[in-house]
């Protein structure tokens, strides 16, 4: 194996960066430089890991450093690119359609404001940036979003995905760990340019860097040396927002890299075994090869080129030639590969459609449980909660920005982020649950939400209100009060009336 294996032995998630500062004092530049250098040292540790994972996904794996001492000319290096396929699946499953805002209140005015908010979400580029952020945190464990105000009337703000290897945020040690400042790094020749934002100011710093990243022993170092200038932060918040795949900052397939390397080793060895069988060695027993037509001693190279030879026995010992070959048990090897591959999919929460019964009687939830689709959904929902938590910081920025510009007055309590995923899966069961809830007297908005049939219950109810009233009546009308009138019963069974 290559020494690149040692490069990835520290892959245990990205380290969080904390600070004792809530904001910087521009009159104390030496404190700002010292703080940035301290946080940079932690970021470099994360950067080295992210660089490894980034290139691992692109196919640069330890298998390409494989060496052989015996028959080094037969040395296959096979990379199965499973890491990339896991990331691709996670991207498509988690965000099959752009996420959007839905109203949390049954109010037509608020619903219209949320629709306008979604229009700004579309034109700002946020939905495309979400796709890139999701791809980044599935690949390297975290993704970063950058927000800035715009003078365009149709686009009051813009959102971009930034390379997480060149950006990070530092969080306060206060309860809740609010973001204290954000950093973005670019290189220009041998110079390092660093932008730092806190809530009040944006600082421009200059520094240096040295060393290399893409080596078995990376020695990359960044150092801030001076503050060029600073300016007010008109946004009033840190414009860099950090998203994570999970709570420990690991990527979607980081925990299974040893298993991925093992599969690459096995597959490469299988091809080596086949080649070594085809190109097996010859063993000569008790014989002299003699000389060729030119009188030179016959060598093994001559035998390979000629394809045949005459043997001469020595004394009573019979001359013989045999092939030295050994064939790897491919069926047993495949069992091991299948087991490793199944473990990888289970750990990563990726469905395995190659296992289990192929009975036609397996349908619906049985298939989802057997093939791992339920586990995939659980992983996606956990990631969804973390995404929403980070996106709250984005929501605060744009709500304040739109309010300050006099464009849209909306509260954070009026809307929430919504994901569309598996909307038609199990539609029949969801429709049956909806009918049962409506028949039980639940409000249509509650029934649409709890049945899982609608991604935006309030909006769907408003659109379908007329049809639902025809079918189920108007839920806003009070139900008829139960009667309290006492009705006397006639117990005359013989038809003769009462006898006095």
mmCIF file of C-alpha atoms in Angstrom, residues 223-495:
data_model
loop_
_atom_site.group_PDB
_atom_site.id
_atom_site.type_symbol
_atom_site.label_atom_id
_atom_site.label_comp_id
_atom_site.label_asym_id
_atom_site.label_seq_id
_atom_site.Cartn_x
_atom_site.Cartn_y
_atom_site.Cartn_z
ATOM 1 C CA UNK A 223 0.048 33.198 8.923
ATOM 2 C CA UNK A 224 -1.666 36.603 9.154
ATOM 3 C CA UNK A 225 0.856 39.400 9.566
ATOM 4 C CA UNK A 226 -0.893 42.769 9.291
ATOM 5 C CA UNK A 227 -4.249 44.547 8.896
ATOM 6 C CA UNK A 228 -4.523 46.522 5.669
ATOM 7 C CA UNK A 229 -7.728 48.376 6.569
ATOM 8 C CA UNK A 230 -11.276 47.843 7.755
ATOM 9 C CA UNK A 231 -14.766 49.085 6.879
ATOM 10 C CA UNK A 232 -18.256 48.889 8.394
ATOM 11 C CA UNK A 233 -20.147 45.645 7.901
ATOM 12 C CA UNK A 234 -23.393 47.011 6.433
ATOM 13 C CA UNK A 235 -25.030 43.595 6.600
ATOM 14 C CA UNK A 236 -24.926 43.681 10.409
ATOM 15 C CA UNK A 237 -24.159 39.954 10.582
ATOM 16 C CA UNK A 238 -21.443 37.478 9.631
ATOM 17 C CA UNK A 239 -22.154 36.726 5.934
ATOM 18 C CA UNK A 240 -20.589 33.225 5.989
ATOM 19 C CA UNK A 241 -22.956 30.441 7.043
ATOM 20 C CA UNK A 242 -21.626 26.966 7.754
ATOM 21 C CA UNK A 243 -23.595 23.766 7.081
ATOM 22 C CA UNK A 244 -22.641 20.259 8.238
ATOM 23 C CA UNK A 245 -23.594 16.748 7.152
ATOM 24 C CA UNK A 246 -23.696 15.496 10.730
ATOM 25 C CA UNK A 247 -23.002 16.770 14.231
ATOM 26 C CA UNK A 248 -19.335 15.690 14.206
ATOM 27 C CA UNK A 249 -18.488 17.232 10.840
ATOM 28 C CA UNK A 250 -17.763 13.994 8.974
ATOM 29 C CA UNK A 251 -18.541 13.525 5.296
ATOM 30 C CA UNK A 252 -21.104 11.066 3.937
ATOM 31 C CA UNK A 253 -18.527 8.264 3.438
ATOM 32 C CA UNK A 254 -15.600 9.340 5.597
ATOM 33 C CA UNK A 255 -16.155 6.632 8.211
ATOM 34 C CA UNK A 256 -15.906 3.813 5.649
ATOM 35 C CA UNK A 257 -12.684 4.851 3.912
ATOM 36 C CA UNK A 258 -10.749 1.863 5.377
ATOM 37 C CA UNK A 259 -13.372 -0.476 3.875
ATOM 38 C CA UNK A 260 -13.182 1.333 0.528
ATOM 39 C CA UNK A 261 -9.397 0.949 0.527
ATOM 40 C CA UNK A 262 -9.781 -2.747 1.362
ATOM 41 C CA UNK A 263 -12.079 -3.294 -1.636
ATOM 42 C CA UNK A 264 -9.607 -1.524 -3.933
ATOM 43 C CA UNK A 265 -6.807 -3.745 -2.584
ATOM 44 C CA UNK A 266 -8.823 -6.921 -3.133
ATOM 45 C CA UNK A 267 -9.932 -6.024 -6.648
ATOM 46 C CA UNK A 268 -6.391 -5.073 -7.634
ATOM 47 C CA UNK A 269 -5.087 -8.341 -6.202
ATOM 48 C CA UNK A 270 -7.680 -10.326 -8.155
ATOM 49 C CA UNK A 271 -6.449 -8.890 -11.423
ATOM 50 C CA UNK A 272 -2.855 -9.543 -10.349
ATOM 51 C CA UNK A 273 -3.777 -13.177 -9.680
ATOM 52 C CA UNK A 274 -5.354 -13.593 -13.119
ATOM 53 C CA UNK A 275 -2.360 -12.036 -14.848
ATOM 54 C CA UNK A 276 0.079 -14.138 -12.866
ATOM 55 C CA UNK A 277 -1.815 -17.278 -13.866
ATOM 56 C CA UNK A 278 -1.742 -16.325 -17.540
ATOM 57 C CA UNK A 279 1.902 -15.304 -17.327
ATOM 58 C CA UNK A 280 2.983 -18.185 -15.084
ATOM 59 C CA UNK A 281 6.633 -18.976 -14.473
ATOM 60 C CA UNK A 282 8.423 -22.044 -15.929
ATOM 61 C CA UNK A 283 10.453 -24.416 -13.741
ATOM 62 C CA UNK A 284 13.112 -26.581 -15.413
ATOM 63 C CA UNK A 285 13.878 -29.929 -13.735
ATOM 64 C CA UNK A 286 17.190 -31.736 -14.353
ATOM 65 C CA UNK A 287 17.853 -30.310 -17.788
ATOM 66 C CA UNK A 288 20.188 -28.134 -19.792
ATOM 67 C CA UNK A 289 18.718 -25.737 -22.332
ATOM 68 C CA UNK A 290 21.792 -25.807 -24.554
ATOM 69 C CA UNK A 291 22.663 -23.126 -27.084
ATOM 70 C CA UNK A 292 20.656 -21.276 -29.677
ATOM 71 C CA UNK A 293 21.411 -21.178 -33.433
ATOM 72 C CA UNK A 294 24.082 -18.553 -32.893
ATOM 73 C CA UNK A 295 25.823 -20.617 -30.243
ATOM 74 C CA UNK A 296 24.652 -18.450 -27.339
ATOM 75 C CA UNK A 297 23.243 -20.058 -24.150
ATOM 76 C CA UNK A 298 19.468 -20.245 -24.210
ATOM 77 C CA UNK A 299 17.847 -17.855 -21.747
ATOM 78 C CA UNK A 300 14.324 -17.608 -20.397
ATOM 79 C CA UNK A 301 13.740 -14.655 -22.717
ATOM 80 C CA UNK A 302 14.648 -16.879 -25.686
ATOM 81 C CA UNK A 303 12.148 -19.498 -24.497
ATOM 82 C CA UNK A 304 9.393 -16.883 -24.292
ATOM 83 C CA UNK A 305 10.067 -15.664 -27.825
ATOM 84 C CA UNK A 306 10.495 -19.113 -29.378
ATOM 85 C CA UNK A 307 7.524 -20.684 -27.664
ATOM 86 C CA UNK A 308 9.114 -24.166 -27.648
ATOM 87 C CA UNK A 309 12.428 -25.842 -26.752
ATOM 88 C CA UNK A 310 14.292 -29.150 -26.815
ATOM 89 C CA UNK A 311 15.408 -30.635 -23.516
ATOM 90 C CA UNK A 312 18.408 -32.771 -22.772
ATOM 91 C CA UNK A 313 18.430 -34.977 -19.679
ATOM 92 C CA UNK A 314 21.424 -35.120 -17.382
ATOM 93 C CA UNK A 315 22.399 -38.667 -16.494
ATOM 94 C CA UNK A 316 19.580 -40.780 -15.130
ATOM 95 C CA UNK A 317 17.500 -37.727 -14.135
ATOM 96 C CA UNK A 318 14.630 -37.122 -16.522
ATOM 97 C CA UNK A 319 14.312 -33.617 -17.852
ATOM 98 C CA UNK A 320 10.984 -31.861 -17.333
ATOM 99 C CA UNK A 321 9.403 -28.406 -17.539
ATOM 100 C CA UNK A 322 6.432 -27.290 -15.420
ATOM 101 C CA UNK A 323 4.461 -24.110 -14.886
ATOM 102 C CA UNK A 324 4.443 -22.496 -11.482
ATOM 103 C CA UNK A 325 0.926 -21.101 -11.046
ATOM 104 C CA UNK A 326 -1.685 -20.670 -8.389
ATOM 105 C CA UNK A 327 -5.247 -19.474 -8.969
ATOM 106 C CA UNK A 328 -7.047 -17.293 -6.435
ATOM 107 C CA UNK A 329 -10.433 -18.610 -5.327
ATOM 108 C CA UNK A 330 -12.572 -15.976 -7.023
ATOM 109 C CA UNK A 331 -15.875 -17.137 -5.525
ATOM 110 C CA UNK A 332 -14.641 -16.835 -1.934
ATOM 111 C CA UNK A 333 -13.038 -13.490 -2.730
ATOM 112 C CA UNK A 334 -16.330 -12.227 -4.140
ATOM 113 C CA UNK A 335 -18.077 -13.219 -0.901
ATOM 114 C CA UNK A 336 -15.636 -11.001 0.998
ATOM 115 C CA UNK A 337 -16.101 -8.103 -1.451
ATOM 116 C CA UNK A 338 -19.889 -8.385 -1.206
ATOM 117 C CA UNK A 339 -19.708 -8.379 2.588
ATOM 118 C CA UNK A 340 -17.493 -5.282 2.650
ATOM 119 C CA UNK A 341 -19.723 -3.510 0.124
ATOM 120 C CA UNK A 342 -22.844 -4.333 2.147
ATOM 121 C CA UNK A 343 -21.217 -2.987 5.310
ATOM 122 C CA UNK A 344 -20.304 0.236 3.499
ATOM 123 C CA UNK A 345 -23.867 0.793 2.312
ATOM 124 C CA UNK A 346 -25.358 0.042 5.740
ATOM 125 C CA UNK A 347 -22.983 2.400 7.544
ATOM 126 C CA UNK A 348 -23.556 5.196 5.032
ATOM 127 C CA UNK A 349 -27.329 4.731 4.860
ATOM 128 C CA UNK A 350 -27.421 3.896 1.142
ATOM 129 C CA UNK A 351 -30.033 1.376 -0.127
ATOM 130 C CA UNK A 352 -28.706 -1.975 -1.298
ATOM 131 C CA UNK A 353 -30.776 -3.294 -4.193
ATOM 132 C CA UNK A 354 -28.532 -6.309 -4.807
ATOM 133 C CA UNK A 355 -29.534 -8.296 -1.717
ATOM 134 C CA UNK A 356 -32.577 -9.903 -0.249
ATOM 135 C CA UNK A 357 -35.436 -11.888 -1.654
ATOM 136 C CA UNK A 358 -36.654 -11.254 -5.167
ATOM 137 C CA UNK A 359 -40.151 -12.505 -4.385
ATOM 138 C CA UNK A 360 -42.905 -10.641 -6.176
ATOM 139 C CA UNK A 361 -44.918 -10.661 -2.930
ATOM 140 C CA UNK A 362 -42.524 -8.123 -1.367
ATOM 141 C CA UNK A 363 -44.132 -4.739 -1.924
ATOM 142 C CA UNK A 364 -44.466 -1.361 -0.282
ATOM 143 C CA UNK A 365 -42.932 -0.998 3.159
ATOM 144 C CA UNK A 366 -41.463 -4.526 3.075
ATOM 145 C CA UNK A 367 -39.250 -3.580 0.122
ATOM 146 C CA UNK A 368 -38.253 -0.270 1.725
ATOM 147 C CA UNK A 369 -37.253 -1.988 4.953
ATOM 148 C CA UNK A 370 -35.432 -4.835 3.216
ATOM 149 C CA UNK A 371 -33.419 -2.724 0.796
ATOM 150 C CA UNK A 372 -32.530 0.064 3.219
ATOM 151 C CA UNK A 373 -34.688 2.929 1.945
ATOM 152 C CA UNK A 374 -36.053 3.556 5.447
ATOM 153 C CA UNK A 375 -32.495 3.935 6.784
ATOM 154 C CA UNK A 376 -31.682 6.296 3.902
ATOM 155 C CA UNK A 377 -34.682 8.441 4.843
ATOM 156 C CA UNK A 378 -33.613 8.509 8.512
ATOM 157 C CA UNK A 379 -30.141 9.732 7.520
ATOM 158 C CA UNK A 380 -31.686 12.401 5.281
ATOM 159 C CA UNK A 381 -34.025 13.640 8.029
ATOM 160 C CA UNK A 382 -31.166 13.951 10.522
ATOM 161 C CA UNK A 383 -29.219 15.948 7.958
ATOM 162 C CA UNK A 384 -32.331 18.009 7.217
ATOM 163 C CA UNK A 385 -32.595 19.109 10.855
ATOM 164 C CA UNK A 386 -28.964 20.295 10.849
ATOM 165 C CA UNK A 387 -29.513 22.090 7.534
ATOM 166 C CA UNK A 388 -32.534 23.947 8.917
ATOM 167 C CA UNK A 389 -30.595 24.935 12.024
ATOM 168 C CA UNK A 390 -27.806 26.499 9.966
ATOM 169 C CA UNK A 391 -30.269 28.043 7.521
ATOM 170 C CA UNK A 392 -31.879 29.984 10.389
ATOM 171 C CA UNK A 393 -28.820 32.245 10.301
ATOM 172 C CA UNK A 394 -29.475 32.885 6.600
ATOM 173 C CA UNK A 395 -33.152 33.580 7.369
ATOM 174 C CA UNK A 396 -32.223 36.211 9.968
ATOM 175 C CA UNK A 397 -29.938 37.985 7.513
ATOM 176 C CA UNK A 398 -32.426 38.204 4.644
ATOM 177 C CA UNK A 399 -35.398 39.123 6.859
ATOM 178 C CA UNK A 400 -33.468 42.053 8.349
ATOM 179 C CA UNK A 401 -32.127 43.024 4.937
ATOM 180 C CA UNK A 402 -35.550 43.047 3.263
ATOM 181 C CA UNK A 403 -37.081 44.888 6.220
ATOM 182 C CA UNK A 404 -34.356 47.571 6.278
ATOM 183 C CA UNK A 405 -34.756 48.138 2.535
ATOM 184 C CA UNK A 406 -38.501 48.498 2.949
ATOM 185 C CA UNK A 407 -39.142 45.656 0.491
ATOM 186 C CA UNK A 408 -40.852 43.052 2.640
ATOM 187 C CA UNK A 409 -41.936 43.090 6.283
ATOM 188 C CA UNK A 410 -42.071 39.492 7.474
ATOM 189 C CA UNK A 411 -41.216 37.788 10.750
ATOM 190 C CA UNK A 412 -39.084 34.681 11.285
ATOM 191 C CA UNK A 413 -42.100 33.100 12.966
ATOM 192 C CA UNK A 414 -44.184 33.416 9.795
ATOM 193 C CA UNK A 415 -42.350 30.832 7.674
ATOM 194 C CA UNK A 416 -40.122 27.778 7.760
ATOM 195 C CA UNK A 417 -37.907 25.909 5.306
ATOM 196 C CA UNK A 418 -39.459 22.887 3.643
ATOM 197 C CA UNK A 419 -38.001 19.966 1.687
ATOM 198 C CA UNK A 420 -39.772 17.980 -1.020
ATOM 199 C CA UNK A 421 -38.698 14.367 -0.927
ATOM 200 C CA UNK A 422 -40.596 11.155 -1.690
ATOM 201 C CA UNK A 423 -43.840 13.083 -2.210
ATOM 202 C CA UNK A 424 -45.493 10.298 -4.227
ATOM 203 C CA UNK A 425 -43.962 7.311 -2.433
ATOM 204 C CA UNK A 426 -46.730 5.454 -0.620
ATOM 205 C CA UNK A 427 -49.305 7.875 -2.012
ATOM 206 C CA UNK A 428 -52.105 5.329 -1.636
ATOM 207 C CA UNK A 429 -51.413 4.782 2.067
ATOM 208 C CA UNK A 430 -51.089 8.539 2.611
ATOM 209 C CA UNK A 431 -54.396 9.165 0.837
ATOM 210 C CA UNK A 432 -56.111 6.547 2.990
ATOM 211 C CA UNK A 433 -54.695 8.151 6.128
ATOM 212 C CA UNK A 434 -55.903 11.562 4.916
ATOM 213 C CA UNK A 435 -59.443 10.254 4.342
ATOM 214 C CA UNK A 436 -59.489 8.630 7.782
ATOM 215 C CA UNK A 437 -58.393 11.860 9.501
ATOM 216 C CA UNK A 438 -60.900 13.979 7.588
ATOM 217 C CA UNK A 439 -63.679 11.519 8.379
ATOM 218 C CA UNK A 440 -62.671 11.725 12.059
ATOM 219 C CA UNK A 441 -63.228 15.483 12.006
ATOM 220 C CA UNK A 442 -59.672 16.815 11.845
ATOM 221 C CA UNK A 443 -59.113 20.125 10.085
ATOM 222 C CA UNK A 444 -57.880 19.596 6.470
ATOM 223 C CA UNK A 445 -54.609 21.443 7.156
ATOM 224 C CA UNK A 446 -53.831 19.122 10.074
ATOM 225 C CA UNK A 447 -54.849 16.058 8.046
ATOM 226 C CA UNK A 448 -52.710 17.097 5.048
ATOM 227 C CA UNK A 449 -49.726 17.666 7.307
ATOM 228 C CA UNK A 450 -49.931 14.515 9.410
ATOM 229 C CA UNK A 451 -50.683 12.202 6.479
ATOM 230 C CA UNK A 452 -47.514 13.320 4.683
ATOM 231 C CA UNK A 453 -49.408 13.852 1.456
ATOM 232 C CA UNK A 454 -48.602 17.558 1.198
ATOM 233 C CA UNK A 455 -45.309 19.422 1.457
ATOM 234 C CA UNK A 456 -47.139 22.739 1.993
ATOM 235 C CA UNK A 457 -50.436 22.001 3.784
ATOM 236 C CA UNK A 458 -51.567 25.630 4.179
ATOM 237 C CA UNK A 459 -51.026 26.533 0.535
ATOM 238 C CA UNK A 460 -52.487 23.265 -0.755
ATOM 239 C CA UNK A 461 -55.552 23.750 1.422
ATOM 240 C CA UNK A 462 -56.063 27.298 0.123
ATOM 241 C CA UNK A 463 -55.840 26.077 -3.473
ATOM 242 C CA UNK A 464 -58.104 23.071 -2.870
ATOM 243 C CA UNK A 465 -60.494 24.711 -0.414
ATOM 244 C CA UNK A 466 -63.443 24.766 -2.803
ATOM 245 C CA UNK A 467 -63.096 21.118 -3.748
ATOM 246 C CA UNK A 468 -62.634 19.979 -0.141
ATOM 247 C CA UNK A 469 -65.715 21.881 0.990
ATOM 248 C CA UNK A 470 -67.819 20.091 -1.617
ATOM 249 C CA UNK A 471 -66.502 16.757 -0.396
ATOM 250 C CA UNK A 472 -66.143 17.299 3.361
ATOM 251 C CA UNK A 473 -68.031 20.505 4.112
ATOM 252 C CA UNK A 474 -66.676 23.788 5.457
ATOM 253 C CA UNK A 475 -64.401 23.212 8.503
ATOM 254 C CA UNK A 476 -64.847 26.869 9.489
ATOM 255 C CA UNK A 477 -68.603 26.476 10.086
ATOM 256 C CA UNK A 478 -69.478 25.464 13.660
ATOM 257 C CA UNK A 479 -70.786 21.973 14.084
ATOM 258 C CA UNK A 480 -74.518 21.686 14.981
ATOM 259 C CA UNK A 481 -75.083 21.673 18.715
ATOM 260 C CA UNK A 482 -76.411 18.404 20.129
ATOM 261 C CA UNK A 483 -80.138 18.492 21.012
ATOM 262 C CA UNK A 484 -81.200 18.511 24.668
ATOM 263 C CA UNK A 485 -84.972 18.024 24.124
ATOM 264 C CA UNK A 486 -86.432 15.104 26.078
ATOM 265 C CA UNK A 487 -88.796 12.968 24.004
ATOM 266 C CA UNK A 488 -91.377 10.940 25.915
ATOM 267 C CA UNK A 489 -91.652 7.404 24.760
ATOM 268 C CA UNK A 490 -95.048 5.677 24.304
ATOM 269 C CA UNK A 491 -95.052 2.318 26.044
ATOM 270 C CA UNK A 492 -98.603 1.419 24.918
ATOM 271 C CA UNK A 493 -98.112 -1.951 23.310
ATOM 272 C CA UNK A 494 -101.676 -3.296 23.293
ATOM 273 C CA UNK A 495 -103.348 -0.355 21.584
#
